[in-house]
Tab-separated table of C-alpha atoms and ligand atoms in Angstrom:
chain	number	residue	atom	x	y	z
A	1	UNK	CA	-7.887	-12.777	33.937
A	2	UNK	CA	-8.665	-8.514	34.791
A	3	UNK	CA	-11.390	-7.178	33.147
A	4	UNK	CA	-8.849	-5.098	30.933
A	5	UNK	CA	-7.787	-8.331	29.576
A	6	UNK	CA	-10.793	-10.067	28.854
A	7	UNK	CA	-11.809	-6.849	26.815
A	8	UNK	CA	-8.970	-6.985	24.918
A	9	UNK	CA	-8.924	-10.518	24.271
A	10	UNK	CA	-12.468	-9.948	23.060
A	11	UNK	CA	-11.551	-6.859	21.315
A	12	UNK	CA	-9.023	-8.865	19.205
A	13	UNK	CA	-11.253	-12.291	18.274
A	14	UNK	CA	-13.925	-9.756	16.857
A	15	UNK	CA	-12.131	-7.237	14.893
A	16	UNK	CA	-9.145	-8.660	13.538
A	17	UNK	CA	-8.031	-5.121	12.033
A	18	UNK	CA	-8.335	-3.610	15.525
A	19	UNK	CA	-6.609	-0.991	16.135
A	20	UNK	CA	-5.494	-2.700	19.619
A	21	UNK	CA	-4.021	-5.400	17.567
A	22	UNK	CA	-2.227	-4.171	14.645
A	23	UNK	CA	1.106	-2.722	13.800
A	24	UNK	CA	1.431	-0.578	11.295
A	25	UNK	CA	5.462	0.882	11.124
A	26	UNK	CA	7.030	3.374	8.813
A	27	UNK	CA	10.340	2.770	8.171
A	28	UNK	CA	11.866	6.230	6.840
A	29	UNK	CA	15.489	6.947	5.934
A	30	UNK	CA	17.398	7.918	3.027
A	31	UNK	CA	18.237	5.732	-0.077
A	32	UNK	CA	21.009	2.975	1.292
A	33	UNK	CA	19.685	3.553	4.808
A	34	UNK	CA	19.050	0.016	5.288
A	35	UNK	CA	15.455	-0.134	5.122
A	36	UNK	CA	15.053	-3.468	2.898
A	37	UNK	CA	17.995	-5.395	5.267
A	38	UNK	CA	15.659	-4.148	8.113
A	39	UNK	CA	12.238	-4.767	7.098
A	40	UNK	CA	13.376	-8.380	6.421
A	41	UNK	CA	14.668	-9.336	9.845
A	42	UNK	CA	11.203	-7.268	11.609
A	43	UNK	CA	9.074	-9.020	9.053
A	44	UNK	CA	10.994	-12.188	10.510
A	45	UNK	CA	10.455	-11.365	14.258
A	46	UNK	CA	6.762	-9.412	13.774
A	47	UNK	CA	5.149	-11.157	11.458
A	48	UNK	CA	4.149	-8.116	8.973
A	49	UNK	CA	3.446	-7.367	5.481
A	50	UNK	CA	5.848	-5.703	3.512
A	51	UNK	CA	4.974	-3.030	1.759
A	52	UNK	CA	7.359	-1.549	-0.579
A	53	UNK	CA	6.518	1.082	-3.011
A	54	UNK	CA	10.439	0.248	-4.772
A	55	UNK	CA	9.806	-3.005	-4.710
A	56	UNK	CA	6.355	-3.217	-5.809
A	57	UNK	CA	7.476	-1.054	-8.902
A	58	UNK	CA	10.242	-3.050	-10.103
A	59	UNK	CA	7.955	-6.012	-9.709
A	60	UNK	CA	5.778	-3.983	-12.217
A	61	UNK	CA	8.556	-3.186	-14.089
A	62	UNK	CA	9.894	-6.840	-14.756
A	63	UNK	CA	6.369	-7.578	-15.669
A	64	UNK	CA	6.490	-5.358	-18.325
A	65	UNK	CA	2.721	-3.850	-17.330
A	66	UNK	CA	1.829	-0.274	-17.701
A	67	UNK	CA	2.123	1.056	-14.583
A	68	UNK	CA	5.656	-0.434	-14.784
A	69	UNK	CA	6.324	1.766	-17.786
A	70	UNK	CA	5.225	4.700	-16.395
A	71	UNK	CA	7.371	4.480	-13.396
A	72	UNK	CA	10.527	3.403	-15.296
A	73	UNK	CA	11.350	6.766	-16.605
A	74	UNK	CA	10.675	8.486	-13.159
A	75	UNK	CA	12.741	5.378	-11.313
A	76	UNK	CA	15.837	5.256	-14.156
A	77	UNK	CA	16.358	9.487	-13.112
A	78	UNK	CA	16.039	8.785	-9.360
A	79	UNK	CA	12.877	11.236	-9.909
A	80	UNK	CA	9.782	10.267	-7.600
A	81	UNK	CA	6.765	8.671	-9.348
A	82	UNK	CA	3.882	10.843	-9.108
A	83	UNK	CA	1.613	10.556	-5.835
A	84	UNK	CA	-1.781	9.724	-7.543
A	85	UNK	CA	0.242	6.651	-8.657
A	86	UNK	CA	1.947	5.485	-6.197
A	87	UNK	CA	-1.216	6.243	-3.509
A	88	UNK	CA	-3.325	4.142	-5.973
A	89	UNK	CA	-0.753	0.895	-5.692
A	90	UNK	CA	-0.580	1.052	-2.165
A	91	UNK	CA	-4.393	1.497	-1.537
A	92	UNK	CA	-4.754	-2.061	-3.812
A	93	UNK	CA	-1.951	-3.601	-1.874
A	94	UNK	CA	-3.674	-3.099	1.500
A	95	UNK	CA	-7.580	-3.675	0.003
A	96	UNK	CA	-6.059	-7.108	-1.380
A	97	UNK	CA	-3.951	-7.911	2.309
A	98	UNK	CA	-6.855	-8.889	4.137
A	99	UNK	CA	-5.640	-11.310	6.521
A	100	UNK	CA	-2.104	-9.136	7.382
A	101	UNK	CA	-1.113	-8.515	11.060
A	102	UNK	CA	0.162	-4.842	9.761
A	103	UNK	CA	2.104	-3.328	7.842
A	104	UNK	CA	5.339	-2.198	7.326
A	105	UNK	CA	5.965	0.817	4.949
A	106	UNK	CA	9.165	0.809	3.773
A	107	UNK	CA	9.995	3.945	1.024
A	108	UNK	CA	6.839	5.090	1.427
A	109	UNK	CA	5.207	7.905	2.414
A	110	UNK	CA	7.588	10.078	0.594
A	111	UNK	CA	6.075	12.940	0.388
A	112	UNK	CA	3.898	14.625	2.993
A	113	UNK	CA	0.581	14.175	0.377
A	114	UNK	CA	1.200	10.673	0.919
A	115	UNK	CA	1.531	10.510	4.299
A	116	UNK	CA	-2.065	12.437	4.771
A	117	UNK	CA	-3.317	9.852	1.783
A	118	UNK	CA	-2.066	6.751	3.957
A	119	UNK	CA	-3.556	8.405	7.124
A	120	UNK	CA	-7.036	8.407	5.200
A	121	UNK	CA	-6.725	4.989	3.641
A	122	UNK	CA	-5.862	3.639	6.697
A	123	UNK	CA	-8.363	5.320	8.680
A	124	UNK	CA	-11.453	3.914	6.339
A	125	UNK	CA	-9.772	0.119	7.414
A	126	UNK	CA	-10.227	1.084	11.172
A	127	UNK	CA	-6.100	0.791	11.790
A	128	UNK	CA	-3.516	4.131	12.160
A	129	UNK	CA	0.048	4.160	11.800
A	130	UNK	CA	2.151	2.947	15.155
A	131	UNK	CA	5.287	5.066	14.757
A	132	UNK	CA	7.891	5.253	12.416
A	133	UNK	CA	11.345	4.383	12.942
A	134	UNK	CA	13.969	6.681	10.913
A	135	UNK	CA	17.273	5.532	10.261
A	136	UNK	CA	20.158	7.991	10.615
A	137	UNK	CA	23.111	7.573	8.110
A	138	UNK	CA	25.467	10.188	7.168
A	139	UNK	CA	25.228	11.012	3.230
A	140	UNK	CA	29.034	9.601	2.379
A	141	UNK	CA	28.425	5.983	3.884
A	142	UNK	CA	24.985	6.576	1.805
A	143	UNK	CA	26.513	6.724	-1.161
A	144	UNK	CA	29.306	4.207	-1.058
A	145	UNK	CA	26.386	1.859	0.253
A	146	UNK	CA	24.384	2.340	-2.520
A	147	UNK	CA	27.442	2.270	-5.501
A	148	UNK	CA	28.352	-1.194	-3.253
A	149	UNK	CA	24.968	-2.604	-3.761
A	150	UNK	CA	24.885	-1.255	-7.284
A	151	UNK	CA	27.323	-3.890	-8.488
A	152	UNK	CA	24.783	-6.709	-7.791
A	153	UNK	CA	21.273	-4.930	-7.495
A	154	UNK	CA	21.569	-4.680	-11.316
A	155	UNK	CA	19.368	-1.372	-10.782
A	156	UNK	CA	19.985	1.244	-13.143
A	157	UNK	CA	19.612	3.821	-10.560
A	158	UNK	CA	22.164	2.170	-8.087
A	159	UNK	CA	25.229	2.657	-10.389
A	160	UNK	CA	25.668	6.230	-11.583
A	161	UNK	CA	27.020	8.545	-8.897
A	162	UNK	CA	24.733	11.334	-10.427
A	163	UNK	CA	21.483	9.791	-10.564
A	164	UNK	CA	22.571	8.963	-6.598
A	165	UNK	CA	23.096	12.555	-5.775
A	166	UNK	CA	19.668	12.907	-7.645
A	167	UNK	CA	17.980	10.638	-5.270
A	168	UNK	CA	19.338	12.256	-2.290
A	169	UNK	CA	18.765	15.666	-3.098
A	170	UNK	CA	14.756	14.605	-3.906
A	171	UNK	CA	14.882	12.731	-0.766
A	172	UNK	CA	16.156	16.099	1.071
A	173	UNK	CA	13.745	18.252	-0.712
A	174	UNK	CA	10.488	16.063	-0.442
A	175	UNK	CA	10.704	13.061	1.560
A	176	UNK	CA	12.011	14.687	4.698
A	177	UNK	CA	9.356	16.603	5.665
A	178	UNK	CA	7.393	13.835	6.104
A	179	UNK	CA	9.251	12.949	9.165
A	180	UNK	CA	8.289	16.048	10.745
A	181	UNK	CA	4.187	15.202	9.518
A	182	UNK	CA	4.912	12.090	12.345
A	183	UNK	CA	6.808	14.241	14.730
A	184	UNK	CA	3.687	16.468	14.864
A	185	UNK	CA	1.684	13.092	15.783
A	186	UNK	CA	4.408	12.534	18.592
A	187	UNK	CA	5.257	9.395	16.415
A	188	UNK	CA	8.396	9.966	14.909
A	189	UNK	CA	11.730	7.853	16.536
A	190	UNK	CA	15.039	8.384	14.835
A	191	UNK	CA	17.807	5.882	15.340
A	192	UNK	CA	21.538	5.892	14.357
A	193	UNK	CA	21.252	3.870	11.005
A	194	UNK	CA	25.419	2.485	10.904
A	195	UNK	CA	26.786	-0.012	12.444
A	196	UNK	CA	26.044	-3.819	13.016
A	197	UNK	CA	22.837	-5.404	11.315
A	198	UNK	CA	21.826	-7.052	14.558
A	199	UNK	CA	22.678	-3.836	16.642
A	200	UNK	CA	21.152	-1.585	14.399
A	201	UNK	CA	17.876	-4.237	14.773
A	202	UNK	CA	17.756	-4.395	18.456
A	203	UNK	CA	17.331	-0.797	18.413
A	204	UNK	CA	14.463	-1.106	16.355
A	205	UNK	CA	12.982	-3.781	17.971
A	206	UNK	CA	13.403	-1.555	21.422
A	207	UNK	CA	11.533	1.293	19.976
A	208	UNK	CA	8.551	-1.146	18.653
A	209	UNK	CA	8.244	-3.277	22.094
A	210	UNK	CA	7.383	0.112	23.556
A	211	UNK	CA	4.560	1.227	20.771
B	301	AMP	P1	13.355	2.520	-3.543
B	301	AMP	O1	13.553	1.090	-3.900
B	301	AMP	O2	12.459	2.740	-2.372
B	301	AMP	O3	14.667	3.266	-3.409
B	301	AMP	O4	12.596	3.199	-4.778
B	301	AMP	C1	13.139	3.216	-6.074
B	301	AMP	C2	12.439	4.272	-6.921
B	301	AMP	O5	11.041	3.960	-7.021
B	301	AMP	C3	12.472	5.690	-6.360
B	301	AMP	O6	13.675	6.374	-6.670
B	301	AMP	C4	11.256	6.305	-7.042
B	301	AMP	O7	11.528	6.592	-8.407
B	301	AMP	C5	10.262	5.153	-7.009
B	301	AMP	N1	9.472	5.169	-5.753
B	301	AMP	C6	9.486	4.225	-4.772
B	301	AMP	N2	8.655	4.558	-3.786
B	301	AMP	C7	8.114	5.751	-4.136
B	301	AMP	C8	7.201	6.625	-3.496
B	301	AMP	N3	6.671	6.345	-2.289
B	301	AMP	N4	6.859	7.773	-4.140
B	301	AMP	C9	7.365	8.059	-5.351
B	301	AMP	N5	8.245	7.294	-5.999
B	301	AMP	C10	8.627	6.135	-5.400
């Protein structure tokens, strides 16, 4: 075994957060990108945490706890929760994931506070964010994905073609600029979000085999 290796291997066995080790991805892409179809199949081949800030919320919400409540009215308009909220959630969820090979973020950061939150909470665990991965998809197919999904999702937010627009427009407005926060970090990879599930994953994968 090279030295190089040895250190590593070493590296790994003592710090199981290591930066060396873990993957931390940011998937980024519109509403009806196909982030949740995607984090399932890299969860699948990676072996990473999920970490949904939708999901997580509707979990809240079908437990019927306060934070739920709070978020409902923001979620119901396609409005974005506030950050000290949603920054809050996600700081508990990785505190309480102690034995995770990484995560992936999936609808979060959304706005560029978050982003610099997430680089801090991070940071204080010893781990940094990989890359993210954005997925490209063309506002029409967005919206006929979304309407599609809305007639089994059973999410109030999936099924009105204004409260879509809504969500779109916020995601134009404040989510996007938080792809240029990872460009700055020379992290940022965009690739072309239609097409095949399994073609659409193998470019995925090809971007994370080279992080
Ligand atoms: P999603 O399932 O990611 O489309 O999220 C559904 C809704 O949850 C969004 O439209 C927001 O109201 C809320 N939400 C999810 N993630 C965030 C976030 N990172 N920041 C603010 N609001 C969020």
């Amino acid at each position: 075994m090279e030295k190089a290796e040895i250190f590593l291997l070493f590296i790994s066995l003592v710090s199981p957060k290591s930066t060396f080790i873990m993957l931390n991805l940011v998937l980024f892409g519109p509403p009806g990108a196909g982030k949740g179809t995607q984090s399932e199949k890299i969860i699948a081949s990676y072996g990473l945490t999920h970490l949904s800030t939708g999901d997580l919320f509707r979990k809240h919400l079908g437990e019927g706890t306060e934070l739920g409540k709070l978020a409902k009215g923001y979620m119901d308009q396609g409005h974005l929760v506030p950050d000290a909220v949603v920054i809050q959630m996600v700081e508990h969820k990785i505190s309480t994931s102690t034995d995770s090979k990484g995560f992936i973020f999936d609808g979060f950061p959304r706005t560029t506070a978050q982003a610099e939150a997430l680089d801090v909470m991070l940071q204080k665990n010893g781990m940094h964010i990989s890359g993210m991965i954005a997925l490209d998809v063309p506002q029409a197919i967005l919206k006929e994905r979304i309407l599609e999904r809305g007639k089994t999702s059973g999410r109030i937010d999936d099924q009105e073609e204004e409260k879509i627009n809504t969500r779109i427009q916020v995601y134009l407005d404040e989510t996007l600029p938080v792809a240029s926060y990872y460009e700055k970090q020379g992290k940022f990879h965009q690739i072309n979000g239609v097409g095949q599930i399994e073609d659409i994953f193998n470019q995925i994968t090809a971007v994370i085999d080279g992080f």
